[in-house]
Amino acid sequence: MSILIFGHKNPDTDTICSALAYAELKNKLGKDVKPVRLGELNEETKFVLDYFKVGKPELVTNVAGEKIILVDHNERTQTADGFEEAKVLELIDHHRISNFNVDEPLYARVEPVGCTATIILKLFKENNLIPSKEVAGLMLSAIISDTLLFKSPTCTLQDTNAGLELAKIAGVNPNEYGLEMLKAGTALGDKTEAELLTMDMKIFEIDGQKIGVAQVNTVNEAELLENKKALLTEINNIISKENLKFFMFVITNILSNDSVAIVEGNGDAVIEKAFGQKVEDNEVVLKGVVSRKKQIVPPLTKAIQD
Amino acid sequence: MSILIFGHKNPDTDTICSALAYAELKNKLGKDVKPVRLGELNEETKFVLDYFKVGKPELVTNVAGEKIILVDHNERTQTADGFEEAKVLELIDHHRISNFNVDEPLYARVEPVGCTATIILKLFKENNLIPSKEVAGLMLSAIISDTLLFKSPTCTLQDTNAGLELAKIAGVNPNEYGLEMLKAGTALGDKTEAELLTMDMKIFEIDGQKIGVAQVNTVNEAELLENKKALLTEINNIISKENLKFFMFVITNILSNDSVAIVEGNGDAVIEKAFGQKVEDNEVVLKGVVSRKKQIVPPLTKAIQD
């Protein structure tokens, strides 16, 4: 039985591409592994797989009884159903470690870099291997996606160097390709409000309270804000369903590198404390904020715990 | 302010030597770090530091406000007071990950090998460095201690190879030195029952229940079992004080590689299920069992969770 490799629920480009890339590395090392996904692809990831002509991983929803390798996530709320009944062999990630409990020793490689694919390139090299042209393209895409084309504060020198090296192997111009890819990701098409809110939603548990933070990239935030009333209705549905304390829908402009968030639930005091910004009319301006991991979750955690 | 590097409470040879070794590596890399310890040294570790003429790390009990690097442990119950108010920069470990929650991304290198020092040797090499003669001796000692001279089921080929390589740098015969070191560790001297039970005690939280597992090495288990009544009295004190469901005091014979455990508290059914052995007169025979991490905690976890 193949070992399953997968990233988080509501998959993004890093999660999908890192699963595919780590599977290529493991296969080259003679391991029987299979990359899988826990949900539907977003527009950006579809563009990436089309561009490099790579098929999408199979959908899996429950991993009970499987041997598994986690990439790009570790928190219980973001992983597959049946996690407790699976055997976790490895974890390759670049997030904080939280609510991740396993019964037996495992191989964990977690580094505070901007993208999981950056760590995976390192693992290729440690094994004296290089990714194929297509997989290098996927890994480059993951880095561009997670670092907003090397501009996010999460982006380290390691990520930039890895990106440039992968661009050479993939044979693409990173800036031209990157902008095209990010713009493809802002095409929201005919998504319903529910789809918009959950396509990149993550749930975090802090001091026993669950909060939801979704993020979407755009070149035109006004278009999304126009629809605030319908979005708020749907956010309230999610809050009830997932039993959340509050929810932030972060709209990030990939050209200006600023965000604005639509917020709902019992979180205004925490949000104002975390960001030093007033919540007005269910909106909060987050100037210079593009990274959920580095600029949103840590201040929220601190504000809740204080 | 120096970054503090430390292993678990009730320090053993791997915890102390890995803190010292990783501090040497970090110093060579130009980082301002200081190895510290969370408790008193055991007889084996004292022998090791005397043998290689290395001073013991400073004692620290609370790390609030510090920047910290954890080696050889990650579970909240085994780490320093003030952990929540510290900034965790790194984790180098070979145990399961459990009850370890941090707010921000960190560097974590966790591998399913027999000893933390084996991972640290790898990190030296990745940085094109080698440990000094003294520190190589400490790292060899850590590996011998954790693998019972390469015989524990936790011992991997990587541990054995690292041990042989370190023995060369340290200039000692691993088998002769190792047996001398392990025997020094069985010298219990004039320890009280409370000291015997807590010098290598670890507390694990499984499904919300806390259990204590202490381990001691010996060449003569009869000597310890003679004192069972007094040990049980003291175990009951620990159970009350730490609010444990049950406690196992595992006595491991380093020559036969078998163990016998003295058990107390509300755990007989779980223990019998975990090991398929009757608990009689507060004793359970654990033939071929030497590793708490691999042969005791996982079956107990499974038995409790089932």
Coordinates of C-alpha atoms in Angstrom, one line a residue:
Chain A
M1 CA 0.0 0.0 0.0
S2 CA 1.4 3.3 -1.1
I3 CA 2.3 5.9 1.6
L4 CA 0.1 9.0 1.1
I5 CA 1.6 12.4 0.9
F6 CA -0.7 15.4 1.3
G7 CA -1.0 19.0 2.3
H8 CA -3.7 20.8 4.1
K9 CA -7.5 21.0 3.6
N10 CA -8.6 23.8 1.2
P11 CA -5.4 23.2 -0.8
D12 CA -3.3 26.0 -2.2
T13 CA -0.4 25.9 -4.6
D14 CA 2.3 25.1 -2.1
T15 CA 0.3 22.3 -0.6
I16 CA -0.4 20.6 -3.9
C17 CA 2.9 21.3 -5.5
S18 CA 4.9 20.2 -2.5
A19 CA 3.0 17.0 -2.2
L20 CA 3.8 16.3 -5.9
A21 CA 7.4 17.4 -5.5
Y22 CA 8.1 15.3 -2.4
A23 CA 6.4 12.3 -4.1
E24 CA 8.9 12.7 -7.0
L25 CA 11.8 12.8 -4.6
K26 CA 10.5 9.8 -2.6
N27 CA 9.9 7.8 -5.8
K28 CA 13.5 8.6 -7.0
L29 CA 14.6 7.2 -3.7
G30 CA 12.7 4.0 -4.4
K31 CA 9.7 4.6 -2.0
D32 CA 6.2 3.6 -2.9
V33 CA 4.3 6.9 -2.3
K34 CA 1.3 8.6 -3.7
P35 CA 0.6 12.4 -3.7
V36 CA -3.1 13.1 -2.8
R37 CA -5.2 16.2 -2.0
L38 CA -7.8 16.9 0.6
G39 CA -10.0 19.2 -1.5
E40 CA -10.7 21.0 -4.7
L41 CA -7.9 23.0 -6.5
N42 CA -8.1 26.8 -6.6
E43 CA -7.7 28.8 -9.8
E44 CA -4.1 29.5 -9.3
T45 CA -3.1 25.9 -8.7
K46 CA -5.2 24.9 -11.8
F47 CA -3.2 27.4 -13.9
V48 CA 0.1 25.9 -12.5
L49 CA -0.8 22.3 -13.3
D50 CA -2.0 23.2 -16.7
Y51 CA 1.1 25.3 -17.5
F52 CA 3.5 22.5 -16.6
K53 CA 1.2 19.7 -17.9
V54 CA 1.0 17.8 -14.6
G55 CA -2.1 15.9 -13.6
K56 CA -3.9 16.7 -10.4
P57 CA -3.4 14.4 -7.4
E58 CA -6.3 12.1 -6.4
L59 CA -8.8 13.3 -3.9
V60 CA -8.8 11.6 -0.5
T61 CA -10.9 12.5 2.5
N62 CA -10.1 10.0 5.1
V63 CA -6.7 8.5 5.9
A64 CA -7.6 6.1 8.7
G65 CA -5.4 3.0 8.5
E66 CA -2.9 4.6 6.0
K67 CA 0.7 5.4 6.3
I68 CA 1.0 9.2 5.7
I69 CA 3.4 12.0 5.2
L70 CA 2.2 15.5 5.9
V71 CA 3.5 18.5 3.9
D72 CA 2.8 22.2 4.4
H73 CA 0.7 21.8 7.6
N74 CA 0.6 20.1 10.9
E75 CA -2.4 21.4 12.9
R76 CA -5.2 18.9 13.6
T77 CA -7.9 21.2 12.3
Q78 CA -6.2 21.5 8.9
T79 CA -5.5 17.8 8.2
A80 CA -7.4 14.8 7.0
D81 CA -10.2 13.0 8.8
G82 CA -8.9 9.7 10.3
F83 CA -5.6 11.3 11.2
E84 CA -5.6 9.6 14.6
E85 CA -5.9 6.2 13.0
A86 CA -3.1 6.8 10.5
K87 CA 0.6 6.2 11.0
V88 CA 2.5 9.5 10.5
L89 CA 5.9 8.8 9.1
E90 CA 7.0 12.3 8.2
L91 CA 6.2 16.0 8.4
I92 CA 7.7 18.6 6.1
D93 CA 6.4 22.0 6.9
H94 CA 7.1 25.7 7.4
H95 CA 4.4 26.7 9.9
R96 CA 4.3 26.8 13.6
I97 CA 3.8 23.4 15.3
S98 CA 0.5 23.4 17.2
N99 CA -2.1 20.8 18.0
F100 CA 0.0 18.1 16.3
N101 CA 0.2 15.0 18.4
V102 CA 1.6 11.6 17.3
D103 CA 2.2 8.4 19.2
E104 CA 5.6 7.5 17.8
P105 CA 8.8 9.1 16.7
L106 CA 8.8 10.4 13.2
Y107 CA 10.9 12.3 10.7
A108 CA 10.0 16.0 11.0
R109 CA 11.7 18.7 9.0
V110 CA 10.2 22.1 9.8
E111 CA 12.0 25.3 8.9
P112 CA 11.0 28.9 9.3
V113 CA 11.2 29.7 5.6
G114 CA 8.5 31.1 3.3
C115 CA 7.5 27.9 1.5
T116 CA 7.5 24.1 1.9
A117 CA 9.0 23.7 -1.6
T118 CA 12.1 25.5 -0.4
I119 CA 12.7 22.8 2.2
I120 CA 11.9 20.1 -0.4
L121 CA 14.6 21.5 -2.8
K122 CA 17.0 21.2 0.1
L123 CA 16.0 17.6 0.6
F124 CA 16.5 16.8 -3.1
K125 CA 20.0 18.2 -2.8
E126 CA 20.8 16.3 0.4
N127 CA 20.1 13.2 -1.6
N128 CA 22.2 14.4 -4.5
L129 CA 19.1 14.6 -6.8
I130 CA 17.5 17.4 -8.7
P131 CA 13.8 17.8 -9.5
S132 CA 12.5 17.2 -13.1
K133 CA 11.8 20.2 -15.3
E134 CA 8.0 19.9 -14.6
V135 CA 8.4 19.5 -10.9
A136 CA 10.9 22.3 -10.7
G137 CA 8.1 24.5 -12.3
L138 CA 5.6 23.3 -9.6
M139 CA 8.1 24.1 -6.8
L140 CA 8.9 27.5 -8.3
S141 CA 5.1 28.2 -8.4
A142 CA 4.7 27.2 -4.8
I143 CA 7.4 29.7 -3.8
I144 CA 6.0 32.5 -5.9
S145 CA 2.5 31.8 -4.4
D146 CA 3.6 31.7 -0.8
T147 CA 5.9 34.7 -1.0
L148 CA 3.8 36.8 -3.4
L149 CA 6.7 36.8 -5.9
F150 CA 9.4 37.1 -3.3
K151 CA 7.7 40.2 -1.7
S152 CA 6.1 38.8 1.5
P153 CA 7.8 39.3 4.8
T154 CA 7.8 35.5 5.1
C155 CA 10.2 35.3 2.1
T156 CA 13.8 34.4 3.2
L157 CA 17.0 34.5 1.2
Q158 CA 16.7 30.7 0.9
D159 CA 13.3 31.0 -0.8
T160 CA 14.5 33.6 -3.3
N161 CA 17.6 31.6 -4.1
A162 CA 15.6 28.4 -4.4
G163 CA 13.1 30.1 -6.6
L164 CA 15.7 31.4 -9.0
E165 CA 17.4 28.0 -9.2
L166 CA 14.1 26.3 -9.9
A167 CA 13.2 28.8 -12.5
K168 CA 16.4 27.9 -14.4
I169 CA 15.6 24.2 -14.3
A170 CA 12.0 24.9 -15.3
G171 CA 13.1 27.2 -18.1
V172 CA 10.8 30.1 -17.2
N173 CA 11.3 33.8 -16.4
P174 CA 10.3 33.9 -12.7
N175 CA 8.9 37.5 -12.8
E176 CA 6.9 37.1 -16.0
Y177 CA 5.6 33.7 -15.2
G178 CA 5.0 34.7 -11.5
L179 CA 2.8 37.7 -12.3
E180 CA 0.8 35.7 -14.9
M181 CA 0.3 32.9 -12.3
L182 CA -0.7 35.3 -9.5
K183 CA -3.1 37.1 -11.8
A184 CA -4.7 33.7 -12.8
G185 CA -5.2 33.1 -9.1
T186 CA -7.3 36.3 -8.7
A187 CA -9.8 35.1 -11.3
L188 CA -12.7 34.3 -9.0
G189 CA -14.9 33.3 -11.9
D190 CA -18.4 32.4 -10.9
K191 CA -17.6 31.3 -7.3
T192 CA -20.3 31.5 -4.8
E193 CA -19.7 33.4 -1.5
A194 CA -19.4 30.1 0.3
E195 CA -16.7 29.0 -2.2
L196 CA -14.8 32.2 -2.0
L197 CA -14.7 32.0 1.8
T198 CA -13.7 28.4 2.2
M199 CA -11.3 27.9 -0.7
D200 CA -8.3 29.0 1.4
M201 CA -9.9 29.0 4.9
K202 CA -7.9 27.7 7.8
I203 CA -9.2 27.1 11.3
F204 CA -6.9 27.7 14.3
E205 CA -7.4 26.7 17.9
I206 CA -6.0 29.2 20.3
D207 CA -6.5 28.7 24.1
G208 CA -9.4 26.4 23.3
Q209 CA -11.2 28.9 21.0
K210 CA -11.5 28.2 17.3
I211 CA -11.1 31.1 14.9
G212 CA -11.3 31.0 11.1
V213 CA -9.0 33.0 8.8
A214 CA -9.6 32.9 5.0
Q215 CA -7.5 34.7 2.5
V216 CA -8.0 35.6 -1.2
N217 CA -5.7 37.4 -3.6
T218 CA -7.0 40.1 -5.9
V219 CA -6.0 43.1 -8.0
N220 CA -9.3 44.8 -7.2
E221 CA -10.5 44.6 -3.6
A222 CA -13.4 47.0 -4.3
E223 CA -15.1 44.3 -6.4
L224 CA -15.1 41.9 -3.4
L225 CA -16.1 44.5 -0.8
E226 CA -19.2 45.5 -2.9
N227 CA -20.5 42.1 -2.0
K228 CA -19.9 42.4 1.7
K229 CA -23.5 41.9 2.8
A230 CA -23.7 38.5 1.1
L231 CA -20.3 37.5 2.3
L232 CA -21.2 38.4 5.9
T233 CA -24.3 36.2 5.7
E234 CA -22.2 33.3 4.6
I235 CA -19.5 34.0 7.2
N236 CA -22.2 33.7 9.9
N237 CA -23.1 30.3 8.5
I238 CA -19.5 29.2 8.7
I239 CA -19.2 30.5 12.3
S240 CA -22.2 28.5 13.3
K241 CA -21.2 25.3 11.5
E242 CA -17.6 25.3 12.7
N243 CA -18.4 26.7 16.1
L244 CA -16.0 29.6 15.7
K245 CA -15.4 32.6 18.0
F246 CA -14.8 34.8 15.0
F247 CA -13.9 34.8 11.3
M248 CA -11.6 37.0 9.2
F249 CA -11.8 37.1 5.4
V250 CA -8.5 38.7 4.4
I251 CA -8.5 40.3 0.9
T252 CA -4.9 40.8 -0.3
N253 CA -4.0 43.0 -3.2
I254 CA -1.0 41.3 -4.9
L255 CA 0.1 44.5 -6.6
S256 CA 0.0 47.0 -3.6
N257 CA 0.8 44.2 -1.0
D258 CA -1.9 45.5 1.4
S259 CA -4.9 43.8 2.8
V260 CA -8.4 44.6 4.0
A261 CA -10.3 42.1 6.1
I262 CA -14.0 41.5 6.5
V263 CA -14.7 40.3 10.0
E264 CA -17.6 38.8 11.8
G265 CA -18.3 37.2 15.1
N266 CA -17.1 38.0 18.6
G267 CA -13.6 39.2 17.7
D268 CA -13.5 43.0 17.3
A269 CA -11.7 43.6 20.6
V270 CA -9.1 40.9 19.9
I271 CA -8.6 42.2 16.3
E272 CA -8.2 45.8 17.4
K273 CA -5.7 44.7 20.0
A274 CA -3.8 42.5 17.6
F275 CA -3.5 45.0 14.7
G276 CA -4.0 48.4 16.4
Q277 CA -6.7 49.2 13.9
K278 CA -10.4 50.0 14.4
V279 CA -12.9 47.5 13.1
E280 CA -15.5 49.7 11.4
D281 CA -18.6 48.4 9.6
N282 CA -17.1 44.8 9.8
E283 CA -14.0 45.9 8.0
V284 CA -10.4 46.4 9.1
V285 CA -7.6 47.8 7.1
L286 CA -4.3 45.8 7.3
K287 CA -1.7 48.0 5.6
G288 CA 1.4 46.1 4.5
V289 CA -0.1 42.8 5.7
V290 CA 0.1 39.9 3.2
S291 CA 1.1 36.9 5.3
R292 CA -1.5 35.0 7.4
K293 CA 1.2 32.9 9.0
K294 CA 3.5 35.7 10.0
Q295 CA 1.4 38.9 10.2
I296 CA -2.1 37.6 11.2
V297 CA -2.0 34.5 13.3
P298 CA 0.8 35.5 15.7
P299 CA -0.7 38.8 16.7
L300 CA -4.2 37.2 17.0
T301 CA -2.7 34.4 19.2
K302 CA -0.9 37.0 21.4
A303 CA -4.0 39.1 21.7
I304 CA -6.2 36.1 22.7
Q305 CA -3.6 34.8 25.2
D306 CA -2.9 38.1 26.9
Chain B
M1 CA 21.3 37.8 25.9
S2 CA 22.5 34.2 25.1
I3 CA 20.0 31.8 23.6
L4 CA 19.5 28.9 26.1
I5 CA 19.9 25.3 24.9
F6 CA 18.5 22.6 27.1
G7 CA 17.1 19.1 27.3
H8 CA 14.4 17.6 29.5
K9 CA 13.8 17.7 33.2
N10 CA 15.5 14.9 35.2
P11 CA 18.3 15.1 32.7
D12 CA 20.0 12.0 31.3
T13 CA 23.3 11.7 29.4
D14 CA 21.8 12.4 26.0
T15 CA 20.0 15.5 27.2
I16 CA 23.1 17.0 28.9
C17 CA 25.6 16.0 26.2
S18 CA 23.4 17.0 23.3
A19 CA 22.9 20.5 24.8
L20 CA 26.7 20.8 25.2
A21 CA 27.3 19.5 21.7
Y22 CA 24.7 21.6 20.0
A23 CA 26.1 24.7 21.9
E24 CA 29.5 23.9 20.5
L25 CA 28.1 23.7 16.9
K26 CA 26.2 27.0 17.3
N27 CA 29.2 28.7 18.8
K28 CA 31.3 27.6 15.9
L29 CA 28.6 29.1 13.7
G30 CA 29.0 32.4 15.5
K31 CA 25.8 32.2 17.6
D32 CA 25.6 33.4 21.2
V33 CA 24.2 30.4 22.9
K34 CA 24.5 28.8 26.4
P35 CA 23.9 25.2 27.3
V36 CA 21.9 24.8 30.5
R37 CA 20.2 22.0 32.5
L38 CA 16.9 21.7 34.2
G39 CA 18.0 19.4 37.0
E40 CA 20.7 17.5 38.8
L41 CA 23.0 15.2 36.9
N42 CA 22.7 11.4 37.3
E43 CA 25.7 9.2 38.1
E44 CA 26.2 8.1 34.5
T45 CA 26.3 11.7 33.2
K46 CA 28.7 12.7 36.1
F47 CA 31.0 9.9 35.0
V48 CA 30.9 11.2 31.4
L49 CA 31.7 14.8 32.2
D50 CA 34.5 13.8 34.6
Y51 CA 35.9 11.4 32.0
F52 CA 36.1 14.0 29.2
K53 CA 36.8 16.9 31.6
V54 CA 33.9 19.0 30.6
G55 CA 32.1 21.3 33.2
K56 CA 28.4 20.8 33.9
P57 CA 26.0 23.3 32.4
E58 CA 24.4 25.9 34.6
L59 CA 21.1 25.0 36.3
V60 CA 18.1 26.9 35.1
T61 CA 14.5 26.4 36.3
N62 CA 12.4 29.1 34.5
V63 CA 12.9 30.3 31.0
A64 CA 10.2 33.0 30.8
G65 CA 11.4 35.8 28.5
E66 CA 14.3 33.8 27.1
K67 CA 15.0 32.7 23.6
I68 CA 15.4 28.9 23.8
I69 CA 16.4 25.8 21.8
L70 CA 15.0 22.5 22.9
V71 CA 17.0 19.3 22.5
D72 CA 16.0 15.7 23.3
H73 CA 12.4 16.5 24.3
N74 CA 9.4 18.4 23.2
E75 CA 6.5 17.5 25.5
R76 CA 5.2 20.3 27.7
T77 CA 5.3 18.1 30.9
Q78 CA 9.1 17.5 30.4
T79 CA 10.3 21.0 29.7
A80 CA 11.1 24.1 31.7
D81 CA 8.7 26.3 33.6
G82 CA 8.0 29.5 31.8
F83 CA 7.9 27.7 28.4
E84 CA 4.8 29.7 27.3
E85 CA 6.6 33.0 27.9
A86 CA 9.8 31.9 26.0
K87 CA 10.5 32.2 22.3
V88 CA 11.2 28.8 20.9
L89 CA 13.8 29.1 18.1
E90 CA 14.6 25.4 17.5
L91 CA 13.8 21.9 18.4
I92 CA 16.3 19.0 17.9
D93 CA 14.8 15.7 19.0
H94 CA 14.2 12.0 18.4
H95 CA 11.0 11.5 20.4
R96 CA 7.3 11.6 19.3
I97 CA 5.9 15.1 19.0
S98 CA 3.1 15.6 21.5
N99 CA 1.8 18.5 23.6
F100 CA 4.2 20.8 21.9
N101 CA 2.6 24.0 20.8
V102 CA 4.4 27.1 19.7
D103 CA 3.0 30.4 18.3
E104 CA 5.5 31.0 15.5
P105 CA 7.3 29.0 12.9
L106 CA 10.6 27.5 14.2
Y107 CA 13.4 25.2 13.0
A108 CA 12.6 21.6 14.0
R109 CA 14.7 18.7 13.2
V110 CA 13.2 15.5 14.6
E111 CA 14.3 12.1 13.4
P112 CA 13.3 8.6 14.4
V113 CA 16.9 7.6 15.5
G114 CA 18.1 6.3 18.8
C115 CA 19.8 9.4 20.1
T116 CA 19.7 13.2 19.7
A117 CA 23.5 13.3 19.4
T118 CA 23.2 11.3 16.1
I119 CA 21.1 14.1 14.6
I120 CA 23.6 16.7 16.0
L121 CA 26.5 14.9 14.3
K122 CA 24.5 15.2 11.1
L123 CA 24.1 18.9 11.6
F124 CA 27.8 19.4 12.3
K125 CA 28.5 17.7 8.9
E126 CA 25.9 19.7 7.1
N127 CA 27.8 22.7 8.2
N128 CA 31.1 21.2 7.2
L129 CA 32.3 21.1 10.8
I130 CA 33.4 18.3 13.2
P131 CA 33.0 18.2 16.9
S132 CA 36.0 18.7 19.2
K133 CA 37.6 15.7 20.8
E134 CA 35.8 16.3 24.1
V135 CA 32.4 17.0 22.6
A136 CA 32.8 13.9 20.3
G137 CA 33.3 11.9 23.6
L138 CA 30.1 13.4 25.0
M139 CA 28.1 12.6 21.9
L140 CA 29.4 9.0 21.8
S141 CA 28.4 8.7 25.5
A142 CA 24.9 10.0 24.7
I143 CA 24.5 7.4 21.9
I144 CA 25.8 4.6 24.1
S145 CA 23.5 5.7 26.9
D146 CA 20.4 5.9 24.8
T147 CA 21.0 2.7 22.8
L148 CA 22.5 0.6 25.7
L149 CA 25.7 0.2 23.8
F150 CA 24.0 -0.2 20.3
K151 CA 21.7 -3.0 21.6
S152 CA 18.4 -1.2 22.1
P153 CA 15.7 -1.7 19.5
T154 CA 15.8 2.1 19.1
C155 CA 19.3 1.9 17.8
T156 CA 19.5 2.5 14.0
L157 CA 22.4 2.0 11.6
Q158 CA 22.8 5.8 11.7
D159 CA 23.4 5.7 15.5
T160 CA 25.9 2.9 15.3
N161 CA 27.8 4.6 12.5
A162 CA 27.8 7.9 14.3
G163 CA 29.0 6.2 17.5
L164 CA 31.9 4.5 15.8
E165 CA 32.9 7.8 14.0
L166 CA 32.7 9.8 17.3
A167 CA 34.7 7.1 19.1
K168 CA 37.5 7.6 16.7
I169 CA 37.5 11.4 17.1
A170 CA 37.3 11.0 20.9
G171 CA 40.1 8.4 20.9
V172 CA 38.3 5.8 23.0
N173 CA 37.3 2.1 22.4
P174 CA 33.5 2.3 22.3
N175 CA 32.8 -1.1 23.8
E176 CA 35.3 -0.8 26.7
Y177 CA 34.4 2.8 27.4
G178 CA 30.7 2.1 27.0
L179 CA 30.5 -0.7 29.5
E180 CA 32.5 1.2 32.0
M181 CA 30.1 4.2 31.5
L182 CA 26.9 2.1 31.8
K183 CA 28.2 0.4 34.9
A184 CA 29.0 3.8 36.5
G185 CA 25.4 4.7 35.8
T186 CA 24.1 1.7 37.8
A187 CA 25.9 2.9 40.9
L188 CA 23.0 4.1 42.9
G189 CA 25.1 5.1 45.9
D190 CA 23.1 6.4 48.8
K191 CA 20.1 7.6 46.9
T192 CA 16.8 7.8 48.7
E193 CA 13.8 6.1 47.2
A194 CA 12.4 9.5 46.1
E195 CA 15.7 10.3 44.3
L196 CA 15.8 6.8 42.6
L197 CA 12.3 7.3 41.3
T198 CA 12.6 10.8 40.0
M199 CA 16.1 10.9 38.6
D200 CA 14.9 9.7 35.2
M201 CA 11.1 10.1 35.6
K202 CA 9.1 11.3 32.7
I203 CA 5.4 12.3 32.8
F204 CA 3.3 11.6 29.7
E205 CA -0.2 12.9 29.0
I206 CA -2.4 10.5 27.1
D207 CA -6.0 11.2 26.4
G208 CA -6.0 13.8 29.2
Q209 CA -4.6 11.3 31.7
K210 CA -1.1 11.7 33.2
I211 CA 1.1 8.7 33.8
G212 CA 4.6 8.6 35.1
V213 CA 7.3 6.2 33.8
A214 CA 10.7 6.2 35.5
Q215 CA 13.6 4.0 34.4
V216 CA 16.8 2.9 36.1
N217 CA 19.7 0.8 34.8
T218 CA 21.2 -1.9 36.9
V219 CA 23.3 -5.1 36.8
N220 CA 21.4 -6.5 39.8
E221 CA 17.6 -5.9 39.8
A222 CA 17.2 -8.1 42.9
E223 CA 18.8 -5.4 45.0
L224 CA 16.3 -2.9 44.0
L225 CA 13.3 -5.2 44.2
E226 CA 14.2 -6.0 47.9
N227 CA 13.3 -2.5 48.6
K228 CA 9.9 -2.6 46.9
K229 CA 7.8 -1.7 49.9
A230 CA 9.6 1.6 50.5
L231 CA 9.6 2.3 46.8
L232 CA 5.8 1.8 46.6
T233 CA 5.2 4.2 49.5
E234 CA 7.3 6.8 47.7
I235 CA 5.5 6.1 44.3
N236 CA 2.2 6.8 46.0
N237 CA 3.5 10.1 47.1
I238 CA 4.5 10.9 43.5
I239 CA 1.1 9.8 42.2
S240 CA -0.7 12.2 44.6
K241 CA 1.7 15.1 44.1
E242 CA 1.7 14.9 40.2
N243 CA -1.9 13.7 40.0
L244 CA -1.0 10.6 38.0
K245 CA -3.3 7.8 36.9
F246 CA -0.5 5.3 37.5
F247 CA 3.3 5.0 37.7
M248 CA 5.7 2.4 36.3
F249 CA 9.3 2.2 37.7
V250 CA 11.2 0.2 35.1
I251 CA 14.3 -1.5 36.2
T252 CA 16.5 -2.5 33.2
N253 CA 19.3 -4.9 33.4
I254 CA 22.0 -3.6 31.0
L255 CA 23.7 -7.0 30.7
S256 CA 20.6 -9.2 30.0
N257 CA 18.6 -6.4 28.3
D258 CA 15.5 -7.3 30.1
S259 CA 13.4 -5.2 32.5
V260 CA 11.0 -5.6 35.4
A261 CA 8.7 -2.8 36.5
I262 CA 7.2 -1.9 39.8
V263 CA 3.8 -0.5 39.2
E264 CA 1.3 1.4 41.4
G265 CA -1.9 3.3 40.9
N266 CA -4.9 2.6 38.7
G267 CA -3.1 1.0 35.7
D268 CA -3.0 -2.8 36.0
A269 CA -5.6 -3.3 33.3
V270 CA -3.9 -1.0 30.9
I271 CA -0.5 -2.4 31.6
E272 CA -1.7 -6.0 31.2
K273 CA -3.3 -5.1 27.9
A274 CA -0.2 -3.2 26.7
F275 CA 2.4 -5.8 27.5
G276 CA 0.3 -9.1 27.6
Q277 CA 1.8 -9.8 31.0
K278 CA 0.1 -10.2 34.4
V279 CA 0.8 -7.6 37.1
E280 CA 1.5 -9.6 40.2
D281 CA 2.3 -8.2 43.6
N282 CA 2.9 -4.7 41.9
E283 CA 5.4 -6.2 39.6
V284 CA 5.4 -6.9 35.8
V285 CA 8.1 -8.7 33.9
L286 CA 9.1 -7.0 30.6
K287 CA 11.3 -9.6 28.8
G288 CA 13.5 -7.9 26.1
V289 CA 12.2 -4.5 26.9
V290 CA 14.8 -1.8 27.3
S291 CA 13.4 1.3 25.6
R292 CA 10.8 3.5 27.3
K293 CA 10.3 5.4 24.1
K294 CA 9.8 2.5 21.7
Q295 CA 8.7 -0.4 23.9
I296 CA 6.8 1.2 26.8
V297 CA 5.1 4.5 25.8
P298 CA 3.6 3.4 22.5
P299 CA 1.9 0.2 23.8
L300 CA 0.6 2.1 26.9
T301 CA -0.7 4.9 24.6
K302 CA -2.4 2.4 22.4
A303 CA -3.9 0.5 25.4
I304 CA -5.2 3.7 26.9
Q305 CA -6.7 5.0 23.7
D306 CA -8.4 1.8 22.7

